[in-house]
mmCIF file of C-alpha atoms (C1' of nucleotides) in Angstrom:
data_model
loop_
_atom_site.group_PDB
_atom_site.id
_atom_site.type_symbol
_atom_site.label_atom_id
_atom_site.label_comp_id
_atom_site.label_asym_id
_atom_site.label_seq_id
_atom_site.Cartn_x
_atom_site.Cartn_y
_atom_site.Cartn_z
ATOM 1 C CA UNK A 524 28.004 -38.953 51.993
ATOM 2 C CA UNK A 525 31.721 -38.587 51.787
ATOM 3 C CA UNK A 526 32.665 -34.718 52.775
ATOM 4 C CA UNK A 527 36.114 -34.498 52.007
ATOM 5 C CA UNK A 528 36.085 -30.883 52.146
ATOM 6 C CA UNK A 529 37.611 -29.272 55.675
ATOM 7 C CA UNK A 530 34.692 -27.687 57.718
ATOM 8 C CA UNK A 531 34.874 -24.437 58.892
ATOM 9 C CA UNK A 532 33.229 -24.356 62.414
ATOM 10 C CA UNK A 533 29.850 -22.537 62.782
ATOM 11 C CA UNK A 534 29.229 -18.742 62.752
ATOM 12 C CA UNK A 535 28.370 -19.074 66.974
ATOM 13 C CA UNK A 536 31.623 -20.452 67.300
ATOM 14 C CA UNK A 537 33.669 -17.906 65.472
ATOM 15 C CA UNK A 538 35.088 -15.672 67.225
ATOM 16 C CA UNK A 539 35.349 -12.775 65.507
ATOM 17 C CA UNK A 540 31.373 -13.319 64.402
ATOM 18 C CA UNK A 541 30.324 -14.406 67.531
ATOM 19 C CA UNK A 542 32.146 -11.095 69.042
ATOM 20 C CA UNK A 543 30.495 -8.696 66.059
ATOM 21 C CA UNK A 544 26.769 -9.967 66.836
ATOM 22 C CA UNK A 545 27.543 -9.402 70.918
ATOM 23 C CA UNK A 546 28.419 -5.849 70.095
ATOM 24 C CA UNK A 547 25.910 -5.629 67.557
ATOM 25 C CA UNK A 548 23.055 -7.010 70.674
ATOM 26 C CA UNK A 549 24.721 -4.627 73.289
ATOM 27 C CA UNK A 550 24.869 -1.174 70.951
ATOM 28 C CA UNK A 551 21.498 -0.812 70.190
ATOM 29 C CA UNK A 552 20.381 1.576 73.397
ATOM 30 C CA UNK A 553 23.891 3.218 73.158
ATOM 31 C CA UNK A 554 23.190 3.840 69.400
ATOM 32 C CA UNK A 555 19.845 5.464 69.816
ATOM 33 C CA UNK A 556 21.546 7.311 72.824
ATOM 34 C CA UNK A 557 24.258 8.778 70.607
ATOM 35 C CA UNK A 558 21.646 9.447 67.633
ATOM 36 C CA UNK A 559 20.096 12.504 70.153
ATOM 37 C CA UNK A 560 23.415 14.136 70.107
ATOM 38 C CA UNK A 561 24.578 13.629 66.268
ATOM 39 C CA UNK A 562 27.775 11.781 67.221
ATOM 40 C CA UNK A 563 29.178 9.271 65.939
ATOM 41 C CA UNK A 564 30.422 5.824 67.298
ATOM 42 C CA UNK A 565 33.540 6.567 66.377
ATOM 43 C CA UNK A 566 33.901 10.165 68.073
ATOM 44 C CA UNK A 567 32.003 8.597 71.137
ATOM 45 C CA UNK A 568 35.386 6.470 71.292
ATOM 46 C CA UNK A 569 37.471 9.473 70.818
ATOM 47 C CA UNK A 570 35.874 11.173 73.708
ATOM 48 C CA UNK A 571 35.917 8.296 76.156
ATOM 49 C CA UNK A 572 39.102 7.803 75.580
ATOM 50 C CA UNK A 573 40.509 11.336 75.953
ATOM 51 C CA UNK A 574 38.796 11.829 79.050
ATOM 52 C CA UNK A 575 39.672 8.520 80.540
ATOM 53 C CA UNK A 576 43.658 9.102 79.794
ATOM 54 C CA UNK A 577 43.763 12.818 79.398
ATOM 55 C CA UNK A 578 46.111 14.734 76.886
ATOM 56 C CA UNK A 579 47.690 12.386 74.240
ATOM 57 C CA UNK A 580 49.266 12.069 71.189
ATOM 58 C CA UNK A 581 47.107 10.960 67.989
ATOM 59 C CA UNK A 582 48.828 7.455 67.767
ATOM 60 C CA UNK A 583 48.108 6.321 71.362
ATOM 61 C CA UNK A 584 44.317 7.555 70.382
ATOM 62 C CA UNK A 585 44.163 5.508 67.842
ATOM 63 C CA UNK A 586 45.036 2.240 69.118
ATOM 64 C CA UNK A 587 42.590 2.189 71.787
ATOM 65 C CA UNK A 588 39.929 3.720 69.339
ATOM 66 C CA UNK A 589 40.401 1.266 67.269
ATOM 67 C CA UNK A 590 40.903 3.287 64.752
ATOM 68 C CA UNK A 591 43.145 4.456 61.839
ATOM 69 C CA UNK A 592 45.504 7.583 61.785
ATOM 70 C CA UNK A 593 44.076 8.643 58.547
ATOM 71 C CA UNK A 594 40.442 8.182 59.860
ATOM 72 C CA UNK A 595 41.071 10.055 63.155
ATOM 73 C CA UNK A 596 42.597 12.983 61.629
ATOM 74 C CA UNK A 597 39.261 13.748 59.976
ATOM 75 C CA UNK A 598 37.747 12.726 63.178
ATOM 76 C CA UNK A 599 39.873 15.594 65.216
ATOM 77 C CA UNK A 600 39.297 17.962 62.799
ATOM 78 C CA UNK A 601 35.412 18.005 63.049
ATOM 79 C CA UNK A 602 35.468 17.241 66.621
ATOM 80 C CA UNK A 603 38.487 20.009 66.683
ATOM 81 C CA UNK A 604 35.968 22.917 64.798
ATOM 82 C CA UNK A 605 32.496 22.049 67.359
ATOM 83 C CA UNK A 606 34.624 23.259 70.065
ATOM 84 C CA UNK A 607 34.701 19.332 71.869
ATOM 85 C CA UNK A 608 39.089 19.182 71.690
ATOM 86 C CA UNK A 609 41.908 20.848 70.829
ATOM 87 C CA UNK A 610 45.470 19.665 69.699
ATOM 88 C CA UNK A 611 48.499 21.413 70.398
ATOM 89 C CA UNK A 612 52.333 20.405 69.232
ATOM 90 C CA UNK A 613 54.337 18.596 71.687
ATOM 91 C CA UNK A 614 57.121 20.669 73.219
ATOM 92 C CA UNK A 615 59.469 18.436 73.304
ATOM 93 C CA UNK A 616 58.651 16.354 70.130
ATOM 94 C CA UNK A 617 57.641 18.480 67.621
ATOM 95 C CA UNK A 618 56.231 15.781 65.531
ATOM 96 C CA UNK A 619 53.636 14.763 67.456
ATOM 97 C CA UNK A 620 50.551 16.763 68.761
ATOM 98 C CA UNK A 621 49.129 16.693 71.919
ATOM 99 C CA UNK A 622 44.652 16.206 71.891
ATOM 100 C CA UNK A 623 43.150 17.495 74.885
ATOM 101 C CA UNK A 624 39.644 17.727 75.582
ATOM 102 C CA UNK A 625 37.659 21.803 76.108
ATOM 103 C CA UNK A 626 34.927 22.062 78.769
ATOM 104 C CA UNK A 627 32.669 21.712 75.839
ATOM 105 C CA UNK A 628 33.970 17.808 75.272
ATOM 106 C CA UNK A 629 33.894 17.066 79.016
ATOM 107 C CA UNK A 630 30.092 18.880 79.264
ATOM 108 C CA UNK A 631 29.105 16.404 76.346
ATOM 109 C CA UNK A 632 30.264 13.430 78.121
ATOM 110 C CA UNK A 633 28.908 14.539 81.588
ATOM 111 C CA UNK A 634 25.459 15.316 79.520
ATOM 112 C CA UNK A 635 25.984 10.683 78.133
ATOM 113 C CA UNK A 636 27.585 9.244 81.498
ATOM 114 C CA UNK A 637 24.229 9.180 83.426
ATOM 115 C CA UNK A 638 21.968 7.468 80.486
ATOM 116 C CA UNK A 639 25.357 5.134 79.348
ATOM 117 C CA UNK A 640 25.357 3.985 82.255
ATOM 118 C CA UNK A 641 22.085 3.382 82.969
ATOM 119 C CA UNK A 642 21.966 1.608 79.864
ATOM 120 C CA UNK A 643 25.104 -0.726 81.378
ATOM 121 C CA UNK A 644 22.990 -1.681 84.723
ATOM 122 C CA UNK A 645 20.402 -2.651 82.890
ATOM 123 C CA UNK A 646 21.893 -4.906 80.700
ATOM 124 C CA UNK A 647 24.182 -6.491 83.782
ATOM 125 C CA UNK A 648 20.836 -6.889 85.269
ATOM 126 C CA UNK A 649 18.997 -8.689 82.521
ATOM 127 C CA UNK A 650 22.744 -11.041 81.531
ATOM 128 C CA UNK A 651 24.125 -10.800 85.098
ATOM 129 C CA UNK A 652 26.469 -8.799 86.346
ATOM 130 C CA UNK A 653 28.982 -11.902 87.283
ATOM 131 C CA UNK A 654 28.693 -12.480 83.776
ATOM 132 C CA UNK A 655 29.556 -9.165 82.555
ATOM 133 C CA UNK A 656 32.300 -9.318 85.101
ATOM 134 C CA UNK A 657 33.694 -12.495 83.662
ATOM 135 C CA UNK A 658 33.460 -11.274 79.813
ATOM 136 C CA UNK A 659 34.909 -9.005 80.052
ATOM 137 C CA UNK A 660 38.112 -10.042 81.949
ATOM 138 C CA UNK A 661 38.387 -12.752 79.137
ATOM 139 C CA UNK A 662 37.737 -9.863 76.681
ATOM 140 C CA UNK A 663 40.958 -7.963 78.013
ATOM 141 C CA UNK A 664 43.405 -10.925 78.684
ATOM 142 C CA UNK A 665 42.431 -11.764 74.727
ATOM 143 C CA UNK A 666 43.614 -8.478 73.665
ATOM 144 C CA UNK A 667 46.469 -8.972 75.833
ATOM 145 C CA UNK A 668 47.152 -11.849 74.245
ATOM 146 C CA UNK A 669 47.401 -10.697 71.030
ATOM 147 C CA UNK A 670 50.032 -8.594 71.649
ATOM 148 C CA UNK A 671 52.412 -11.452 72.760
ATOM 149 C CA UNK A 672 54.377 -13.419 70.032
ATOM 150 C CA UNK B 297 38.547 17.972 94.600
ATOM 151 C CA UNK B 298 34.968 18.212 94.232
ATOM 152 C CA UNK B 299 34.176 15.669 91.225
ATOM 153 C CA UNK B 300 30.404 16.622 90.097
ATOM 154 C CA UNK B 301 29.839 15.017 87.428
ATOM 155 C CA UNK B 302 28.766 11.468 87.004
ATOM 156 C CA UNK B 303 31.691 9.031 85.950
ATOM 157 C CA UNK B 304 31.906 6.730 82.913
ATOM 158 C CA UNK B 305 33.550 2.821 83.352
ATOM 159 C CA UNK B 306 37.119 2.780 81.580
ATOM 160 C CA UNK B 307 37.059 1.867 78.377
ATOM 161 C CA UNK B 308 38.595 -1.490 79.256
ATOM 162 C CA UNK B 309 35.397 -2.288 81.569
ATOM 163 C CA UNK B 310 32.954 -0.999 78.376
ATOM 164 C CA UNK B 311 31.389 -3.840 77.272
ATOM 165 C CA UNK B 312 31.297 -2.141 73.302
ATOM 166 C CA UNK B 313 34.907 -0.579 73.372
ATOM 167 C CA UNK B 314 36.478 -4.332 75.000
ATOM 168 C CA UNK B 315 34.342 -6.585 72.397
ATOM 169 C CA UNK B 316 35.777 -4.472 69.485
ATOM 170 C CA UNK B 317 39.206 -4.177 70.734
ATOM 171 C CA UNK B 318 39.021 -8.196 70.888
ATOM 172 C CA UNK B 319 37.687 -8.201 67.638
ATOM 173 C CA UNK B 320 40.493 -5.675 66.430
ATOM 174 C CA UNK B 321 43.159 -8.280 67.698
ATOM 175 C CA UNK B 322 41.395 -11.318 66.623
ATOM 176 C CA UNK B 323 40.899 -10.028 62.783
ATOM 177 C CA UNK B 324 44.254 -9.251 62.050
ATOM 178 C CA UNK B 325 45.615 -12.614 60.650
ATOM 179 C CA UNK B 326 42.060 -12.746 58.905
ATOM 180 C CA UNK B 327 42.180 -10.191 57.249
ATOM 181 C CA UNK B 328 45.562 -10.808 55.996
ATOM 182 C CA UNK B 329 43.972 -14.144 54.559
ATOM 183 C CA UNK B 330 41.216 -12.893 53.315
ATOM 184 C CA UNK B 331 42.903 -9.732 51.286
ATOM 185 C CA UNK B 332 44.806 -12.504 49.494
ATOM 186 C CA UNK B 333 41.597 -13.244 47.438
ATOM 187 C CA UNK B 334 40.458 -9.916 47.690
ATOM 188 C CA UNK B 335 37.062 -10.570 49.906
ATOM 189 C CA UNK B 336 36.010 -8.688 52.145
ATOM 190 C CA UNK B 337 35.168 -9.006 55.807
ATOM 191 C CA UNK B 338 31.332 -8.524 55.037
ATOM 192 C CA UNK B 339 31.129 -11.272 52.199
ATOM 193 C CA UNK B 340 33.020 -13.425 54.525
ATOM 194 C CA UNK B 341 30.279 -13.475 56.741
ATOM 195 C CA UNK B 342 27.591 -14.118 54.023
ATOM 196 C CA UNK B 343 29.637 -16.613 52.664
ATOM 197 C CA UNK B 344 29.992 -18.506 56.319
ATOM 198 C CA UNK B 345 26.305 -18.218 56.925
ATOM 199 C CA UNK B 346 24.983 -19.373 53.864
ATOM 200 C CA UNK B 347 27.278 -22.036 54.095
ATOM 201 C CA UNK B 348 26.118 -22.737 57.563
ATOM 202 C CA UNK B 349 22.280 -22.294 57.437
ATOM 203 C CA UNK B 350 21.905 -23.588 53.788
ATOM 204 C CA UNK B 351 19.212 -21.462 51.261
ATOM 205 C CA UNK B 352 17.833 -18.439 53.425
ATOM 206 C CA UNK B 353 16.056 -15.723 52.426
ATOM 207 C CA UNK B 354 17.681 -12.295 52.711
ATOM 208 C CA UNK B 355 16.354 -10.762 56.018
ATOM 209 C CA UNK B 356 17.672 -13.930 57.909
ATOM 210 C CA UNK B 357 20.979 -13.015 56.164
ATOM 211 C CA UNK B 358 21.169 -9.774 57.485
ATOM 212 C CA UNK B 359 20.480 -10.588 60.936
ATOM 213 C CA UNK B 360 23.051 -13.276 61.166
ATOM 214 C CA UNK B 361 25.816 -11.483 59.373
ATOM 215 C CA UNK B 362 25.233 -8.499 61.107
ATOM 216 C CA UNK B 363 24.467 -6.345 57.538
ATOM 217 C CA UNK B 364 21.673 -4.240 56.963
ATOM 218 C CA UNK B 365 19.295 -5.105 54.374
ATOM 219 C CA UNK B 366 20.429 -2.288 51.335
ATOM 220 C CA UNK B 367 24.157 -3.101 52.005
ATOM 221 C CA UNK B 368 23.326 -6.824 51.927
ATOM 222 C CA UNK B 369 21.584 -6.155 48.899
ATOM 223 C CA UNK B 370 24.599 -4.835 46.877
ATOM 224 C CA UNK B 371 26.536 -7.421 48.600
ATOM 225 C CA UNK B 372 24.799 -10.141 47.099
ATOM 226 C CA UNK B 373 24.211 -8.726 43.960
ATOM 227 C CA UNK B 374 28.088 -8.438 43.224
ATOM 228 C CA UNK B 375 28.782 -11.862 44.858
ATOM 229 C CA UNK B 376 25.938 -13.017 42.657
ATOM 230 C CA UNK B 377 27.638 -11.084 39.768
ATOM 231 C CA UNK B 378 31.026 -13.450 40.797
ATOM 232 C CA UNK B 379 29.336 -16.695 40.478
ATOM 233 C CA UNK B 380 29.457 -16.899 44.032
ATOM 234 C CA UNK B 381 25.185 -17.259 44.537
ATOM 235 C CA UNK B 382 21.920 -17.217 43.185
ATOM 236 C CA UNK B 383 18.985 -15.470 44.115
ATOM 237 C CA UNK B 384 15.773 -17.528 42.959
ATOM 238 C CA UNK B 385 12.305 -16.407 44.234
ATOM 239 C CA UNK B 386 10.386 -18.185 46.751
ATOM 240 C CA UNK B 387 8.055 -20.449 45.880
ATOM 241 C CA UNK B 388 5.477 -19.968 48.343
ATOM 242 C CA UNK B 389 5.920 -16.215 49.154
ATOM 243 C CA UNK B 390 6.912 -14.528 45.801
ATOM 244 C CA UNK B 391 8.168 -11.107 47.911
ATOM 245 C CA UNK B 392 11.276 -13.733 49.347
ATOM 246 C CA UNK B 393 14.411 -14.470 47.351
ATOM 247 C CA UNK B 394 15.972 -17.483 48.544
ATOM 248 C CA UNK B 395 19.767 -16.765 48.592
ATOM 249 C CA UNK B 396 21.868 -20.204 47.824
ATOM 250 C CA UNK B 397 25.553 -20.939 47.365
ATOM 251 C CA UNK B 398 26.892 -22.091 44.131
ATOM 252 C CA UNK B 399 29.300 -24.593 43.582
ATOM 253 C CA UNK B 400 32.158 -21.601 43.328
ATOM 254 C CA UNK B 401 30.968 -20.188 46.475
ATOM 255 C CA UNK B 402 31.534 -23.400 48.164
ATOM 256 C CA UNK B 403 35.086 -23.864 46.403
ATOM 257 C CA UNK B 404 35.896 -20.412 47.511
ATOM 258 C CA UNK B 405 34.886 -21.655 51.656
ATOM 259 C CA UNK B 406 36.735 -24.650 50.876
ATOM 260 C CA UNK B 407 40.058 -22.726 49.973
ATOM 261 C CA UNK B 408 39.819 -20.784 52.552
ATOM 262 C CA UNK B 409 38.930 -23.467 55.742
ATOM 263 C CA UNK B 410 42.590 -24.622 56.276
ATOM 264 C CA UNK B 411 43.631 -21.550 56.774
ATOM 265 C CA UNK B 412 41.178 -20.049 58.916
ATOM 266 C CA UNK B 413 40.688 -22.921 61.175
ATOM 267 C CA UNK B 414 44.736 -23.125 61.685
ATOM 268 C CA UNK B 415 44.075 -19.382 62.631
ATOM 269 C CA UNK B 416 41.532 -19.746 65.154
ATOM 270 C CA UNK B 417 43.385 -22.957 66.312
ATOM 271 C CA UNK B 418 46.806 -21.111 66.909
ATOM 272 C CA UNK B 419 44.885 -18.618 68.841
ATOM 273 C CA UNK B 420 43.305 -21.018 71.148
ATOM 274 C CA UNK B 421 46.819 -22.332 72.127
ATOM 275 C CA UNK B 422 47.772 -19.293 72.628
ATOM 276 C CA UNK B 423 45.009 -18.178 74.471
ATOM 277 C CA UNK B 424 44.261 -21.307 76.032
ATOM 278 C CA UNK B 425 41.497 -23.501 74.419
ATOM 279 C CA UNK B 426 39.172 -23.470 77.870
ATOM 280 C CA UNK B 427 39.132 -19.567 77.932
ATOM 281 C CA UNK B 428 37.967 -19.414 74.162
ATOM 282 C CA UNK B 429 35.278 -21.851 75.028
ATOM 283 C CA UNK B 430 34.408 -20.437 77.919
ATOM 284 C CA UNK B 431 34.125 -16.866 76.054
ATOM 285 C CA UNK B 432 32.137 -18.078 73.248
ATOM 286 C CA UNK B 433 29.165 -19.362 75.322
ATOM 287 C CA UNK B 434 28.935 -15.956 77.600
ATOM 288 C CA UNK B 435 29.231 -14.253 73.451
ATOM 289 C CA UNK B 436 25.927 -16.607 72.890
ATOM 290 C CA UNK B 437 24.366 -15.851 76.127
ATOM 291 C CA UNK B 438 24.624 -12.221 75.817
ATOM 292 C CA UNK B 439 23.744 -12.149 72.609
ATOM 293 C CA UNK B 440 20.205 -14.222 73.301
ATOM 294 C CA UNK B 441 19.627 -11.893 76.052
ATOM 295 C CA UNK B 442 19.056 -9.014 73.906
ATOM 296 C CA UNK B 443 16.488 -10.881 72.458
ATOM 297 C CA UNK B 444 14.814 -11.001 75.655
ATOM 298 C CA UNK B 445 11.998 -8.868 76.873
ATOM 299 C "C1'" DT C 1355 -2.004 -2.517 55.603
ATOM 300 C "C1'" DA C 1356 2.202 -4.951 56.485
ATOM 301 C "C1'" DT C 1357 6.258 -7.209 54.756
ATOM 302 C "C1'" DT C 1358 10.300 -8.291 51.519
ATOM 303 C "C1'" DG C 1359 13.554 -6.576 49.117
ATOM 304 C "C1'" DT C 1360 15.427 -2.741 45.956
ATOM 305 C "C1'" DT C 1361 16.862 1.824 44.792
ATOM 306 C "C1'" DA C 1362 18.478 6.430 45.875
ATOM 307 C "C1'" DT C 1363 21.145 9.508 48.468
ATOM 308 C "C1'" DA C 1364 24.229 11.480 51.639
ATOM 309 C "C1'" DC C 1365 27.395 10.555 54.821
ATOM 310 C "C1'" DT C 1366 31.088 8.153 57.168
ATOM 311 C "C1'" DC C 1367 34.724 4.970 57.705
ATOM 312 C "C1'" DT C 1368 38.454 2.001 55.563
ATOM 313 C "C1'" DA C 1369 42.550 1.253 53.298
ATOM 314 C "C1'" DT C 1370 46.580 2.486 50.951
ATOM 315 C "C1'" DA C 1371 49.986 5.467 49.336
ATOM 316 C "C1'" DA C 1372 52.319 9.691 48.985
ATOM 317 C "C1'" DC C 1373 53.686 13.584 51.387
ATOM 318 C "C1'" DT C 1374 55.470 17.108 55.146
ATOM 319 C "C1'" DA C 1375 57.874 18.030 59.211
ATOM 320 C "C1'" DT C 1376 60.472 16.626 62.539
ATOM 321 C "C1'" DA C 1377 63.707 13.435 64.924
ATOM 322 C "C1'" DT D 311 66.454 6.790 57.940
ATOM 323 C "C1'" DA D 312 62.543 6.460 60.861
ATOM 324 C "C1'" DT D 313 58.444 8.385 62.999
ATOM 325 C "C1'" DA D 314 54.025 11.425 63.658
ATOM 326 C "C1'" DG D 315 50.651 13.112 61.460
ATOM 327 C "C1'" DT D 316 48.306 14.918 57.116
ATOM 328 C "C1'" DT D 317 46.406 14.748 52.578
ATOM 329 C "C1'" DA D 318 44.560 12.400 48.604
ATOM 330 C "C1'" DT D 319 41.835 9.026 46.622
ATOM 331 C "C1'" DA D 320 39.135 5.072 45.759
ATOM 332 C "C1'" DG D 321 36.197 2.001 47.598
ATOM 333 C "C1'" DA D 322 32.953 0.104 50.734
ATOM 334 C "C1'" DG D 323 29.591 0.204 54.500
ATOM 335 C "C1'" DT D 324 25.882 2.854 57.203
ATOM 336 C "C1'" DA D 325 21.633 4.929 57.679
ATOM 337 C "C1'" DT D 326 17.311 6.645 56.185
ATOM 338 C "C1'" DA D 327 13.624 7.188 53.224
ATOM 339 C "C1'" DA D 328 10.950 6.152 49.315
ATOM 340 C "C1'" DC D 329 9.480 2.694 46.361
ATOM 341 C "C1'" DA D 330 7.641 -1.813 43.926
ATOM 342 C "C1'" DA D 331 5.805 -6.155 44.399
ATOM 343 C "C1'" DT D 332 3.447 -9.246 47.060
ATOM 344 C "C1'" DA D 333 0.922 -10.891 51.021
#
DNA sequence: TATTGTTATACTCTATAACTATA
DNA sequence: TATAGTTATAGAGTATAACAATA
């Protein structure tokens, strides 16, 4: 049969489809984990990444939440009223404002980090942790690379 | 200073934050392409796997496009709407509709193929073609694992 | 009784543009 | 003029449960 068509390659060998179903495979546990707690994802990210870089503007926030400005204002402001953050205006811009996490945000990580990570050691033990290892130093010189040219 | 509390991995070394950052940078130039015909990311997917796998029934869908089962269903029924698909019972188990690509659906891959395979192309030059490789069969490795045990 | 898919509902996130205030 | 963040709005996806049809 003649196929003149172009072929696109299959969905295991597309990135960006091949990278969804890994996350989907790895999320489950952390999903149910976060469903105890009525958090979302999204504000799991948030939190992370405030206490892994400590008090930061919104922008910076949302690059390495992956998300948008518009979607983590909303996000703030809910996580802003439960008591977890708090944003202040940046003394010496006055544009930007400043999210820091309360107690109450670093008590609700401290109450995740034992079972996330027990969730982490048991998947490095069932793929390998070499493996892990290796993915995810190709996952971070990808995103590196993106940034080039 | 007496740290108490148990300590999260960096977000860079979280295997759910790094595989959608990747995805984040890798999506960018296809979603570009893809807003030009005004698809979206989701009915990419479908589109891709039904392409790939041939007529499925919906469930089988879901799982490979990472979709759950009501969203899939309004998917398909606006695709369907679009002259996209067609949904056609199953002979032999009348609860199964047996999802299948129409002549437009394929036209609409076929538009599309150049493009996306220059995409992922570019990348792998970019990236280098070994590492993509390479980071595709840990993606498939990790994601049969969850299927283990 | 279990499974396949649909419908209903409430919620959340996405995407874009317009806007405010600061620089 | 440009940037940081907010607000507004429309649209789409997520998640759960309840349901119909079929096995």
């Amino acid at each position: 049969m003649s196929e003149e068509r172009p072929t696109l390659r299959t969905t295991a060998r597309s990135l960006p489809i091949a990278l969804l179903r890994a996350r989907e495979t790895v999320m489950g546990p952390i999903r149910e984990m976060l469903a105890k707690s009525g958090i979302s994802e999204q504000k799991w990210r948030v939190l992370r990444v405030l206490d892994e870089v400590g008090p930061v503007e919104q922008t910076a926030i949302a690059d390495a939440a992956c998300l948008l400005l518009p979607s983590l204002t909303r996000i703030l402001s809910a996580m802003e009223k439960d008591g977890y953050l708090v944003r202040r205006t940046d003394d010496t811009d006055r544009r930007k404002s400043i999210v820091e996490l309360t107690e109450a945000g670093r008590a609700l990580i401290a109450r995740h980090a034992e079972e996330s990570n027990a969730i982490m050691t048991r998947l490095e033990r069932r793929f390998g942790e070499g493996k892990v290892t290796k993915l995810l130093d190709l996952l971070d010189e990808l995103r590196a690379s993106g940034s080039e040219r």
